[in-house]
Amino acid sequence: MSLLAAIRLPREILFGKGQRHVIATVAARLGRRALVCTDERFAATVAFAEIVAALEGASIDVLVHDRVQPDVPRDTVAVCVEAARDFAPDMVIGIGGGSCLDMAKCAALLISHGGQLQDYYGEFKVPGPTLPLIAVPTTAGTGSEVTPVAVISDPDRTMKVGISSPHLIAAAAICDPELTMTCPPALTAIAGADALTHAIEAFTAARRGTDPSLPQQHVFIGKSALTDHFALLAIKLLGRSLEKAYRSPADEDARADVMMGALAAGCAFGTAGTAAAHAVQYPVGALTHTAHGMGVATMLPYVMKYNRAAVAAEMAEIGLALGLDGKGRSTGEMADATIDEVGRLFAAIGITPTLARLGLAADKLDWTAEQALGIDRLIKNNPRPFDPAAMRGLIQAAYDGDLAACVM
């Protein structure tokens, strides 16, 4: 037997229109004192007021922290935790985009184990279970509601940093596509492109061998039959509905597809991991301050072209999931058509096509390549190896918009 697979997910995943109305029921099974992390925008909505009222109606005391900032600046977590200290919550509820969910994870971590966030950077640094977390996404992109990762901004570091541990996985993920109906088109596009990148990188990730200790040593262990199942589902749903949700924001079916796609992509990459597109985005994002989803999506077609020689068969499967007709096409032809379709879809929803147009300075290409190559947890997941020259060539191709130059 050569199969090795692992999957780490919440104990409960609830998906569907109106599921926000069961948050209080789920919370009542976890405790009686809830710290709720969200941002100012969502805190001012009728939907949020209804959720809080339902929690209080279920005899749950609520402390609201509604100052979550984009990319979760490190020191804001300590502010949240200090404000909650006397309240002594026995659960944390994150409601909002990926940053709100990551704040909730970090707050649960520090309330449970103390110390500073820096103590937990990297993999498997969280010593044990944290306060139970309920994750309620209001955007469809990061997949943080089901992943073992929290990403924050550290002012002492150039790039964002991650905390990766199975102990960060939410006890429950509650996904209600109605909560995404007010997302503006640009946010819908960036978040959905992030989700599609998650799914494609998870499906084309390297296979990391069959050592039974691999899942005990690494949070991300490469692709497997289990993660492939979720990745292909995500690709199918996002391929058929992301552009539709972007162009017709009131389309409930499209919104549900995109949210389910983001959820499924999170289920895939939360164990399989991501690869080179994400590795490049870390330094690019640090320099250009562009949205994470925009950066990874800008890079994805170039990374796919670079990886084509190693995973043409997987790319052909991706093409079929995206709805392309494979009849009469060879595997290589299908792989090329898939890369073209991803580029077409991203162009249709306004994804920036080059690193130059993202604002990356020409004199920062060498630094970007060096930094990306140094993110080993992502680079080792890429199906085709990189050396410094190959990474520098990829960065140059993405800067120039020269897809053909990625064939090295």
mmCIF file of C-alpha atoms in Angstrom:
data_model
loop_
_atom_site.group_PDB
_atom_site.id
_atom_site.type_symbol
_atom_site.label_atom_id
_atom_site.label_comp_id
_atom_site.label_asym_id
_atom_site.label_seq_id
_atom_site.Cartn_x
_atom_site.Cartn_y
_atom_site.Cartn_z
ATOM 1 C CA MET A 1 0.000 0.000 0.000
ATOM 2 C CA SER A 2 1.556 3.304 -1.110
ATOM 3 C CA LEU A 3 -1.187 5.789 -0.274
ATOM 4 C CA LEU A 4 -0.476 8.351 2.439
ATOM 5 C CA ALA A 5 -3.106 10.948 3.264
ATOM 6 C CA ALA A 6 -4.168 13.172 6.113
ATOM 7 C CA ILE A 7 -6.916 15.690 6.661
ATOM 8 C CA ARG A 8 -7.365 18.073 9.561
ATOM 9 C CA LEU A 9 -10.675 19.924 9.758
ATOM 10 C CA PRO A 10 -13.124 21.446 12.261
ATOM 11 C CA ARG A 11 -15.315 19.057 14.226
ATOM 12 C CA GLU A 12 -18.336 20.668 12.585
ATOM 13 C CA ILE A 13 -18.765 22.457 9.271
ATOM 14 C CA LEU A 14 -22.172 23.989 8.600
ATOM 15 C CA PHE A 15 -22.857 25.484 5.191
ATOM 16 C CA GLY A 16 -25.933 27.060 3.672
ATOM 17 C CA LYS A 17 -28.276 29.994 3.458
ATOM 18 C CA GLY A 18 -29.372 31.086 6.929
ATOM 19 C CA GLN A 19 -26.733 29.126 8.850
ATOM 20 C CA ARG A 20 -25.785 32.307 10.732
ATOM 21 C CA HIS A 21 -28.986 31.800 12.706
ATOM 22 C CA VAL A 22 -27.549 28.679 14.396
ATOM 23 C CA ILE A 23 -24.413 30.380 15.745
ATOM 24 C CA ALA A 24 -25.997 30.763 19.177
ATOM 25 C CA THR A 25 -27.078 27.115 19.267
ATOM 26 C CA VAL A 26 -23.569 25.929 18.431
ATOM 27 C CA ALA A 27 -21.995 28.379 20.888
ATOM 28 C CA ALA A 28 -24.257 27.233 23.731
ATOM 29 C CA ARG A 29 -22.662 23.787 23.480
ATOM 30 C CA LEU A 30 -19.223 25.299 24.042
ATOM 31 C CA GLY A 31 -19.733 27.644 26.973
ATOM 32 C CA ARG A 32 -21.407 30.728 28.367
ATOM 33 C CA ARG A 33 -18.907 33.541 27.766
ATOM 34 C CA ALA A 34 -17.960 34.491 24.200
ATOM 35 C CA LEU A 35 -15.308 36.890 22.952
ATOM 36 C CA VAL A 36 -16.434 37.997 19.484
ATOM 37 C CA CYS A 37 -13.784 39.339 17.085
ATOM 38 C CA THR A 38 -14.880 41.371 14.074
ATOM 39 C CA ASP A 39 -14.175 44.662 12.319
ATOM 40 C CA GLU A 40 -15.896 48.030 12.491
ATOM 41 C CA ARG A 41 -17.677 47.578 9.167
ATOM 42 C CA PHE A 42 -19.400 44.314 10.012
ATOM 43 C CA ALA A 43 -20.021 45.364 13.616
ATOM 44 C CA ALA A 44 -22.268 48.140 12.285
ATOM 45 C CA THR A 45 -24.518 45.789 10.282
ATOM 46 C CA VAL A 46 -27.974 44.509 11.124
ATOM 47 C CA ALA A 47 -26.743 40.935 10.651
ATOM 48 C CA PHE A 48 -24.132 41.369 13.385
ATOM 49 C CA ALA A 49 -26.648 42.904 15.786
ATOM 50 C CA GLU A 50 -28.920 39.913 15.205
ATOM 51 C CA ILE A 51 -26.097 37.459 15.912
ATOM 52 C CA VAL A 52 -25.183 39.181 19.174
ATOM 53 C CA ALA A 53 -28.844 39.343 20.226
ATOM 54 C CA ALA A 54 -29.214 35.620 19.531
ATOM 55 C CA LEU A 55 -26.132 34.828 21.616
ATOM 56 C CA GLU A 56 -27.424 36.893 24.510
ATOM 57 C CA GLY A 57 -30.837 35.299 24.108
ATOM 58 C CA ALA A 58 -29.149 31.922 24.589
ATOM 59 C CA SER A 59 -27.771 33.137 27.955
ATOM 60 C CA ILE A 60 -24.271 33.693 26.554
ATOM 61 C CA ASP A 61 -22.401 36.745 27.801
ATOM 62 C CA VAL A 62 -20.722 38.571 24.928
ATOM 63 C CA LEU A 63 -17.660 40.803 24.753
ATOM 64 C CA VAL A 64 -17.241 42.370 21.311
ATOM 65 C CA HIS A 65 -13.815 43.327 19.980
ATOM 66 C CA ASP A 66 -14.641 45.227 16.791
ATOM 67 C CA ARG A 67 -11.244 46.748 16.024
ATOM 68 C CA VAL A 68 -9.740 44.024 13.859
ATOM 69 C CA GLN A 69 -7.437 45.563 11.238
ATOM 70 C CA PRO A 70 -6.398 44.162 7.853
ATOM 71 C CA ASP A 71 -3.489 41.709 8.028
ATOM 72 C CA VAL A 72 -3.737 41.591 11.862
ATOM 73 C CA PRO A 73 -0.878 43.776 13.136
ATOM 74 C CA ARG A 74 0.892 41.763 15.847
ATOM 75 C CA ASP A 75 0.409 44.197 18.703
ATOM 76 C CA THR A 76 -3.341 44.532 18.128
ATOM 77 C CA VAL A 77 -3.743 40.935 19.253
ATOM 78 C CA ALA A 78 -2.251 41.766 22.635
ATOM 79 C CA VAL A 79 -4.702 44.684 22.959
ATOM 80 C CA CYS A 80 -7.635 42.361 22.292
ATOM 81 C CA VAL A 81 -6.378 39.743 24.741
ATOM 82 C CA GLU A 82 -5.778 42.278 27.498
ATOM 83 C CA ALA A 83 -9.288 43.696 27.078
ATOM 84 C CA ALA A 84 -10.699 40.174 27.399
ATOM 85 C CA ARG A 85 -8.639 39.125 30.413
ATOM 86 C CA ASP A 86 -11.124 40.077 33.136
ATOM 87 C CA PHE A 87 -14.030 38.866 31.005
ATOM 88 C CA ALA A 88 -12.476 35.365 31.010
ATOM 89 C CA PRO A 89 -14.136 33.974 27.862
ATOM 90 C CA ASP A 90 -14.591 30.263 27.438
ATOM 91 C CA MET A 91 -14.891 30.510 23.639
ATOM 92 C CA VAL A 92 -13.932 32.869 20.825
ATOM 93 C CA ILE A 93 -16.110 33.657 17.803
ATOM 94 C CA GLY A 94 -14.509 35.195 14.724
ATOM 95 C CA ILE A 95 -16.901 36.858 12.285
ATOM 96 C CA GLY A 96 -15.673 38.583 9.142
ATOM 97 C CA GLY A 97 -12.966 38.233 6.533
ATOM 98 C CA GLY A 98 -9.760 36.284 6.919
ATOM 99 C CA SER A 99 -8.189 38.853 9.221
ATOM 100 C CA CYS A 100 -11.103 38.609 11.679
ATOM 101 C CA LEU A 101 -10.791 34.827 11.743
ATOM 102 C CA ASP A 102 -7.014 35.008 12.180
ATOM 103 C CA MET A 103 -7.422 37.508 15.030
ATOM 104 C CA ALA A 104 -9.850 35.110 16.717
ATOM 105 C CA LYS A 105 -7.365 32.248 16.367
ATOM 106 C CA CYS A 106 -4.532 34.334 17.813
ATOM 107 C CA ALA A 107 -6.680 35.609 20.676
ATOM 108 C CA ALA A 108 -7.747 32.076 21.567
ATOM 109 C CA LEU A 109 -4.099 31.036 21.484
ATOM 110 C CA LEU A 110 -2.790 33.768 23.790
ATOM 111 C CA ILE A 111 -5.718 33.566 26.219
ATOM 112 C CA SER A 112 -5.095 29.833 26.533
ATOM 113 C CA HIS A 113 -1.295 29.663 26.617
ATOM 114 C CA GLY A 114 0.010 33.149 27.377
ATOM 115 C CA GLY A 115 3.287 34.537 26.145
ATOM 116 C CA GLN A 116 3.704 36.532 22.949
ATOM 117 C CA LEU A 117 2.726 35.665 19.409
ATOM 118 C CA GLN A 118 6.419 35.497 18.496
ATOM 119 C CA ASP A 119 6.685 32.410 20.699
ATOM 120 C CA TYR A 120 4.480 30.494 18.273
ATOM 121 C CA TYR A 121 5.750 31.479 14.814
ATOM 122 C CA GLY A 122 6.275 28.486 12.556
ATOM 123 C CA GLU A 123 4.889 24.962 12.706
ATOM 124 C CA PHE A 124 3.760 22.924 15.726
ATOM 125 C CA LYS A 125 4.751 25.579 18.293
ATOM 126 C CA VAL A 126 1.310 25.686 19.952
ATOM 127 C CA PRO A 127 1.649 23.345 22.964
ATOM 128 C CA GLY A 128 -1.960 22.197 23.271
ATOM 129 C CA PRO A 129 -5.635 22.936 22.641
ATOM 130 C CA THR A 130 -6.859 26.524 22.772
ATOM 131 C CA LEU A 131 -10.239 27.945 23.681
ATOM 132 C CA PRO A 132 -12.835 26.567 21.261
ATOM 133 C CA LEU A 133 -13.286 28.760 18.227
ATOM 134 C CA ILE A 134 -16.320 29.326 16.013
ATOM 135 C CA ALA A 135 -15.309 30.729 12.628
ATOM 136 C CA VAL A 136 -17.934 32.618 10.603
ATOM 137 C CA PRO A 137 -16.586 33.966 7.299
ATOM 138 C CA THR A 138 -18.260 36.921 5.581
ATOM 139 C CA THR A 139 -16.024 36.806 2.520
ATOM 140 C CA ALA A 140 -15.245 33.847 0.280
ATOM 141 C CA GLY A 141 -11.521 33.489 -0.155
ATOM 142 C CA THR A 142 -9.027 32.726 2.591
ATOM 143 C CA GLY A 143 -10.507 29.451 3.825
ATOM 144 C CA SER A 144 -9.299 30.398 7.306
ATOM 145 C CA GLU A 145 -12.511 28.996 8.766
ATOM 146 C CA VAL A 146 -11.128 25.473 8.231
ATOM 147 C CA THR A 147 -7.337 25.865 8.132
ATOM 148 C CA PRO A 148 -4.674 25.411 10.837
ATOM 149 C CA VAL A 149 -3.026 28.746 10.032
ATOM 150 C CA ALA A 150 -3.137 32.313 11.317
ATOM 151 C CA VAL A 151 -1.221 35.010 9.433
ATOM 152 C CA ILE A 152 -0.212 38.288 11.051
ATOM 153 C CA SER A 153 1.903 41.364 10.337
ATOM 154 C CA ASP A 154 4.961 41.733 12.555
ATOM 155 C CA PRO A 155 6.447 45.256 12.594
ATOM 156 C CA ASP A 156 9.887 43.785 13.259
ATOM 157 C CA ARG A 157 9.779 41.735 10.060
ATOM 158 C CA THR A 158 9.503 42.766 6.447
ATOM 159 C CA MET A 159 7.057 40.024 5.513
ATOM 160 C CA LYS A 160 3.937 38.660 7.155
ATOM 161 C CA VAL A 161 4.428 35.612 9.336
ATOM 162 C CA GLY A 162 2.347 32.543 10.057
ATOM 163 C CA ILE A 163 1.481 30.359 13.009
ATOM 164 C CA SER A 164 0.642 26.832 11.883
ATOM 165 C CA SER A 165 -0.789 24.236 14.226
ATOM 166 C CA PRO A 166 -3.684 21.783 14.227
ATOM 167 C CA HIS A 167 -4.652 23.359 17.565
ATOM 168 C CA LEU A 168 -5.685 26.520 15.671
ATOM 169 C CA ILE A 169 -8.399 24.733 13.707
ATOM 170 C CA ALA A 170 -11.840 25.992 14.629
ATOM 171 C CA ALA A 171 -14.216 23.784 16.580
ATOM 172 C CA ALA A 172 -16.959 24.845 14.183
ATOM 173 C CA ALA A 173 -17.042 26.627 10.825
ATOM 174 C CA ILE A 174 -20.390 28.237 10.026
ATOM 175 C CA CYS A 175 -20.624 29.407 6.416
ATOM 176 C CA ASP A 176 -23.656 31.372 5.304
ATOM 177 C CA PRO A 177 -23.372 32.660 1.716
ATOM 178 C CA GLU A 178 -25.947 35.371 2.497
ATOM 179 C CA LEU A 179 -23.208 37.075 4.519
ATOM 180 C CA THR A 180 -21.205 37.571 1.308
ATOM 181 C CA MET A 181 -24.002 39.259 -0.640
ATOM 182 C CA THR A 182 -22.774 42.761 0.184
ATOM 183 C CA CYS A 183 -19.158 42.108 -0.821
ATOM 184 C CA PRO A 184 -18.277 44.600 -3.572
ATOM 185 C CA PRO A 185 -17.115 43.202 -6.925
ATOM 186 C CA ALA A 186 -13.429 43.983 -6.360
ATOM 187 C CA LEU A 187 -13.371 42.155 -3.025
ATOM 188 C CA THR A 188 -15.346 39.260 -4.508
ATOM 189 C CA ALA A 189 -12.747 38.983 -7.275
ATOM 190 C CA ILE A 190 -9.668 39.179 -5.059
ATOM 191 C CA ALA A 191 -11.026 36.758 -2.464
ATOM 192 C CA GLY A 192 -12.272 34.296 -5.071
ATOM 193 C CA ALA A 193 -8.991 34.421 -6.983
ATOM 194 C CA ASP A 194 -7.196 33.663 -3.716
ATOM 195 C CA ALA A 195 -9.432 30.617 -3.250
ATOM 196 C CA LEU A 196 -8.830 29.365 -6.795
ATOM 197 C CA THR A 197 -5.086 29.778 -6.279
ATOM 198 C CA HIS A 198 -5.330 27.766 -3.051
ATOM 199 C CA ALA A 199 -7.132 24.970 -4.867
ATOM 200 C CA ILE A 200 -4.816 24.832 -7.873
ATOM 201 C CA GLU A 201 -1.648 24.975 -5.790
ATOM 202 C CA ALA A 202 -2.983 22.268 -3.474
ATOM 203 C CA PHE A 203 -3.916 20.033 -6.415
ATOM 204 C CA THR A 204 -0.526 20.479 -8.083
ATOM 205 C CA ALA A 205 1.523 20.351 -4.873
ATOM 206 C CA ALA A 206 4.360 17.877 -4.633
ATOM 207 C CA ARG A 207 3.753 14.406 -3.263
ATOM 208 C CA ARG A 208 5.955 14.229 -0.208
ATOM 209 C CA GLY A 209 6.442 10.473 0.143
ATOM 210 C CA THR A 210 4.914 7.836 2.410
ATOM 211 C CA ASP A 211 6.807 8.281 5.676
ATOM 212 C CA PRO A 212 4.115 7.684 8.349
ATOM 213 C CA SER A 213 5.680 10.356 10.567
ATOM 214 C CA LEU A 214 5.284 13.091 7.921
ATOM 215 C CA PRO A 215 1.975 14.479 9.296
ATOM 216 C CA GLN A 216 3.511 14.593 12.772
ATOM 217 C CA GLN A 217 6.469 16.626 11.575
ATOM 218 C CA HIS A 218 4.758 19.015 9.164
ATOM 219 C CA VAL A 219 1.428 20.819 9.084
ATOM 220 C CA PHE A 220 1.473 20.859 5.275
ATOM 221 C CA ILE A 221 2.298 17.464 3.786
ATOM 222 C CA GLY A 222 1.651 17.829 0.055
ATOM 223 C CA LYS A 223 -1.153 16.537 -2.142
ATOM 224 C CA SER A 224 -3.063 13.334 -1.471
ATOM 225 C CA ALA A 225 -6.250 11.615 -2.595
ATOM 226 C CA LEU A 226 -8.164 13.343 0.185
ATOM 227 C CA THR A 227 -6.943 16.867 -0.532
ATOM 228 C CA ASP A 228 -7.397 16.321 -4.281
ATOM 229 C CA HIS A 229 -11.094 15.639 -3.703
ATOM 230 C CA PHE A 230 -11.598 19.031 -2.073
ATOM 231 C CA ALA A 231 -9.344 20.874 -4.523
ATOM 232 C CA LEU A 232 -11.207 19.654 -7.608
ATOM 233 C CA LEU A 233 -14.551 20.526 -6.031
ATOM 234 C CA ALA A 234 -13.283 24.032 -5.354
ATOM 235 C CA ILE A 235 -11.959 24.434 -8.900
ATOM 236 C CA LYS A 236 -15.264 23.288 -10.395
ATOM 237 C CA LEU A 237 -17.373 25.644 -8.280
ATOM 238 C CA LEU A 238 -15.117 28.668 -8.684
ATOM 239 C CA GLY A 239 -14.640 28.039 -12.387
ATOM 240 C CA ARG A 240 -18.354 28.106 -13.064
ATOM 241 C CA SER A 241 -19.392 30.913 -10.705
ATOM 242 C CA LEU A 242 -16.596 33.325 -9.736
ATOM 243 C CA GLU A 243 -16.974 35.529 -12.802
ATOM 244 C CA LYS A 244 -20.757 35.369 -12.425
ATOM 245 C CA ALA A 245 -20.596 36.473 -8.779
ATOM 246 C CA TYR A 246 -18.264 39.301 -9.794
ATOM 247 C CA ARG A 247 -20.590 40.546 -12.534
ATOM 248 C CA SER A 248 -23.912 39.798 -10.811
ATOM 249 C CA PRO A 249 -23.399 40.282 -7.045
ATOM 250 C CA ALA A 250 -27.053 39.540 -6.268
ATOM 251 C CA ASP A 251 -26.886 36.049 -7.807
ATOM 252 C CA GLU A 252 -27.455 33.826 -4.764
ATOM 253 C CA ASP A 253 -26.477 30.609 -6.505
ATOM 254 C CA ALA A 254 -23.185 32.095 -7.691
ATOM 255 C CA ARG A 255 -22.455 33.438 -4.203
ATOM 256 C CA ALA A 256 -23.085 30.002 -2.707
ATOM 257 C CA ASP A 257 -20.812 28.339 -5.266
ATOM 258 C CA VAL A 258 -17.985 30.780 -4.568
ATOM 259 C CA MET A 259 -18.274 30.418 -0.802
ATOM 260 C CA MET A 260 -18.386 26.630 -1.040
ATOM 261 C CA GLY A 261 -15.413 26.812 -3.396
ATOM 262 C CA ALA A 262 -13.421 28.868 -0.905
ATOM 263 C CA LEU A 263 -14.362 26.450 1.876
ATOM 264 C CA ALA A 264 -13.347 23.407 -0.180
ATOM 265 C CA ALA A 265 -10.087 25.080 -1.187
ATOM 266 C CA GLY A 266 -9.345 25.667 2.506
ATOM 267 C CA CYS A 267 -10.035 21.998 3.222
ATOM 268 C CA ALA A 268 -7.505 21.117 0.503
ATOM 269 C CA PHE A 269 -4.613 23.473 1.193
ATOM 270 C CA GLY A 270 -4.998 23.320 4.968
ATOM 271 C CA THR A 271 -3.298 19.931 4.727
ATOM 272 C CA ALA A 272 -1.702 19.888 1.258
ATOM 273 C CA GLY A 273 -0.273 23.397 1.536
ATOM 274 C CA THR A 274 0.384 25.990 -1.145
ATOM 275 C CA ALA A 275 3.514 26.614 -3.216
ATOM 276 C CA ALA A 276 5.467 29.098 -5.322
ATOM 277 C CA ALA A 277 2.709 31.620 -6.070
ATOM 278 C CA HIS A 278 2.316 32.148 -2.346
ATOM 279 C CA ALA A 279 6.081 32.199 -1.768
ATOM 280 C CA VAL A 280 6.491 35.053 -4.256
ATOM 281 C CA GLN A 281 3.527 36.984 -2.885
ATOM 282 C CA TYR A 282 5.056 37.280 0.584
ATOM 283 C CA PRO A 283 7.909 39.595 -0.496
ATOM 284 C CA VAL A 284 5.831 41.227 -3.248
ATOM 285 C CA GLY A 285 3.068 42.024 -0.773
ATOM 286 C CA ALA A 286 5.565 43.436 1.696
ATOM 287 C CA LEU A 287 6.930 45.827 -0.941
ATOM 288 C CA THR A 288 3.732 46.798 -2.758
ATOM 289 C CA HIS A 289 1.155 46.540 0.049
ATOM 290 C CA THR A 290 -1.266 44.931 -2.377
ATOM 291 C CA ALA A 291 -3.973 42.519 -1.266
ATOM 292 C CA HIS A 292 -2.788 38.947 -0.730
ATOM 293 C CA GLY A 293 -5.382 37.461 -3.080
ATOM 294 C CA MET A 294 -4.404 39.879 -5.833
ATOM 295 C CA GLY A 295 -0.726 39.016 -5.511
ATOM 296 C CA VAL A 296 -1.073 35.247 -5.548
ATOM 297 C CA ALA A 297 -3.478 35.411 -8.475
ATOM 298 C CA THR A 298 -1.109 37.638 -10.442
ATOM 299 C CA MET A 299 1.582 35.000 -10.007
ATOM 300 C CA LEU A 300 -0.507 31.877 -10.584
ATOM 301 C CA PRO A 301 -0.462 31.656 -14.411
ATOM 302 C CA TYR A 302 3.321 32.128 -14.458
ATOM 303 C CA VAL A 303 3.833 29.496 -11.763
ATOM 304 C CA MET A 304 1.518 27.121 -13.621
ATOM 305 C CA LYS A 305 3.535 27.628 -16.823
ATOM 306 C CA TYR A 306 6.770 26.948 -14.932
ATOM 307 C CA ASN A 307 5.293 23.816 -13.343
ATOM 308 C CA ARG A 308 3.675 22.504 -16.528
ATOM 309 C CA ALA A 309 6.547 20.144 -17.322
ATOM 310 C CA ALA A 310 6.128 18.431 -13.954
ATOM 311 C CA VAL A 311 2.336 18.314 -13.602
ATOM 312 C CA ALA A 312 0.802 18.456 -17.076
ATOM 313 C CA ALA A 313 -1.597 15.610 -16.224
ATOM 314 C CA GLU A 314 -2.867 17.413 -13.127
ATOM 315 C CA MET A 315 -3.312 20.610 -15.138
ATOM 316 C CA ALA A 316 -5.364 18.723 -17.684
ATOM 317 C CA GLU A 317 -7.631 17.565 -14.839
ATOM 318 C CA ILE A 318 -7.901 21.149 -13.632
ATOM 319 C CA GLY A 319 -9.001 22.162 -17.124
ATOM 320 C CA LEU A 320 -11.770 19.595 -17.111
ATOM 321 C CA ALA A 321 -12.911 20.828 -13.691
ATOM 322 C CA LEU A 322 -12.975 24.371 -15.084
ATOM 323 C CA GLY A 323 -15.327 23.182 -17.802
ATOM 324 C CA LEU A 324 -12.932 22.948 -20.748
ATOM 325 C CA ASP A 325 -13.605 20.360 -23.435
ATOM 326 C CA GLY A 326 -10.834 17.784 -23.473
ATOM 327 C CA LYS A 327 -12.039 15.901 -26.536
ATOM 328 C CA GLY A 328 -9.303 15.496 -29.125
ATOM 329 C CA ARG A 329 -6.703 17.289 -27.013
ATOM 330 C CA SER A 330 -3.480 15.752 -25.771
ATOM 331 C CA THR A 331 -2.476 16.108 -22.134
ATOM 332 C CA GLY A 332 -0.030 18.857 -23.054
ATOM 333 C CA GLU A 333 -2.579 20.727 -25.124
ATOM 334 C CA MET A 334 -5.071 20.499 -22.296
ATOM 335 C CA ALA A 335 -2.487 21.790 -19.814
ATOM 336 C CA ASP A 336 -1.797 24.796 -22.039
ATOM 337 C CA ALA A 337 -5.520 25.460 -22.452
ATOM 338 C CA THR A 338 -5.936 25.320 -18.675
ATOM 339 C CA ILE A 339 -3.255 27.951 -18.100
ATOM 340 C CA ASP A 340 -4.885 30.145 -20.739
ATOM 341 C CA GLU A 341 -8.298 29.728 -19.095
ATOM 342 C CA VAL A 342 -6.988 30.710 -15.668
ATOM 343 C CA GLY A 343 -5.443 33.802 -17.246
ATOM 344 C CA ARG A 344 -8.685 34.608 -19.073
ATOM 345 C CA LEU A 345 -10.776 34.239 -15.926
ATOM 346 C CA PHE A 346 -8.463 36.417 -13.862
ATOM 347 C CA ALA A 347 -8.403 39.098 -16.559
ATOM 348 C CA ALA A 348 -12.198 39.033 -16.690
ATOM 349 C CA ILE A 349 -12.468 39.831 -12.974
ATOM 350 C CA GLY A 350 -9.799 42.519 -12.919
ATOM 351 C CA ILE A 351 -6.751 40.704 -11.560
ATOM 352 C CA THR A 352 -3.553 42.629 -12.257
ATOM 353 C CA PRO A 353 -1.577 40.681 -14.897
ATOM 354 C CA THR A 354 2.042 41.556 -14.037
ATOM 355 C CA LEU A 355 4.259 42.304 -11.072
ATOM 356 C CA ALA A 356 5.194 45.607 -12.693
ATOM 357 C CA ARG A 357 1.560 46.712 -12.670
ATOM 358 C CA LEU A 358 1.255 45.592 -9.049
ATOM 359 C CA GLY A 359 3.867 48.252 -8.320
ATOM 360 C CA LEU A 360 6.955 46.117 -7.758
ATOM 361 C CA ALA A 361 10.063 48.191 -8.440
ATOM 362 C CA ALA A 362 12.492 46.892 -11.068
ATOM 363 C CA ASP A 363 15.414 47.167 -8.657
ATOM 364 C CA LYS A 364 13.665 44.828 -6.176
ATOM 365 C CA LEU A 365 13.464 41.773 -8.430
ATOM 366 C CA ASP A 366 16.632 40.166 -7.076
ATOM 367 C CA TRP A 367 15.529 40.724 -3.473
ATOM 368 C CA THR A 368 12.073 39.348 -4.215
ATOM 369 C CA ALA A 369 13.557 36.200 -5.748
ATOM 370 C CA GLU A 370 15.922 35.685 -2.817
ATOM 371 C CA GLN A 371 13.162 36.080 -0.263
ATOM 372 C CA ALA A 372 10.719 33.826 -2.105
ATOM 373 C CA LEU A 373 13.333 31.087 -2.502
ATOM 374 C CA GLY A 374 13.978 31.230 1.238
ATOM 375 C CA ILE A 375 10.385 30.345 2.204
ATOM 376 C CA ASP A 376 11.175 26.657 2.377
ATOM 377 C CA ARG A 377 7.796 25.446 3.662
ATOM 378 C CA LEU A 378 6.231 26.660 0.399
ATOM 379 C CA ILE A 379 9.063 26.095 -2.059
ATOM 380 C CA LYS A 380 9.481 22.450 -1.049
ATOM 381 C CA ASN A 381 5.781 21.984 -1.805
ATOM 382 C CA ASN A 382 6.209 23.129 -5.401
ATOM 383 C CA PRO A 383 6.052 20.216 -7.870
ATOM 384 C CA ARG A 384 9.054 21.472 -9.864
ATOM 385 C CA PRO A 385 12.224 22.405 -7.940
ATOM 386 C CA PHE A 386 13.680 25.898 -7.939
ATOM 387 C CA ASP A 387 17.243 27.099 -7.904
ATOM 388 C CA PRO A 388 18.181 30.801 -7.683
ATOM 389 C CA ALA A 389 18.337 31.222 -11.470
ATOM 390 C CA ALA A 390 14.934 29.615 -12.006
ATOM 391 C CA MET A 391 13.275 31.748 -9.335
ATOM 392 C CA ARG A 392 14.884 34.896 -10.709
ATOM 393 C CA GLY A 393 13.664 33.941 -14.189
ATOM 394 C CA LEU A 394 10.115 33.388 -12.912
ATOM 395 C CA ILE A 395 10.073 36.775 -11.203
ATOM 396 C CA GLN A 396 11.362 38.484 -14.347
ATOM 397 C CA ALA A 397 8.755 36.766 -16.509
ATOM 398 C CA ALA A 398 5.941 37.799 -14.169
ATOM 399 C CA TYR A 399 7.323 41.339 -14.049
ATOM 400 C CA ASP A 400 7.454 41.590 -17.851
ATOM 401 C CA GLY A 401 4.208 39.710 -18.486
ATOM 402 C CA ASP A 402 6.070 37.161 -20.600
ATOM 403 C CA LEU A 403 4.365 33.829 -19.994
ATOM 404 C CA ALA A 404 6.525 32.051 -22.569
ATOM 405 C CA ALA A 405 9.670 32.926 -20.607
ATOM 406 C CA CYS A 406 8.490 30.656 -17.771
ATOM 407 C CA VAL A 407 9.369 27.603 -19.895
ATOM 408 C CA MET A 408 12.920 27.099 -18.638
#
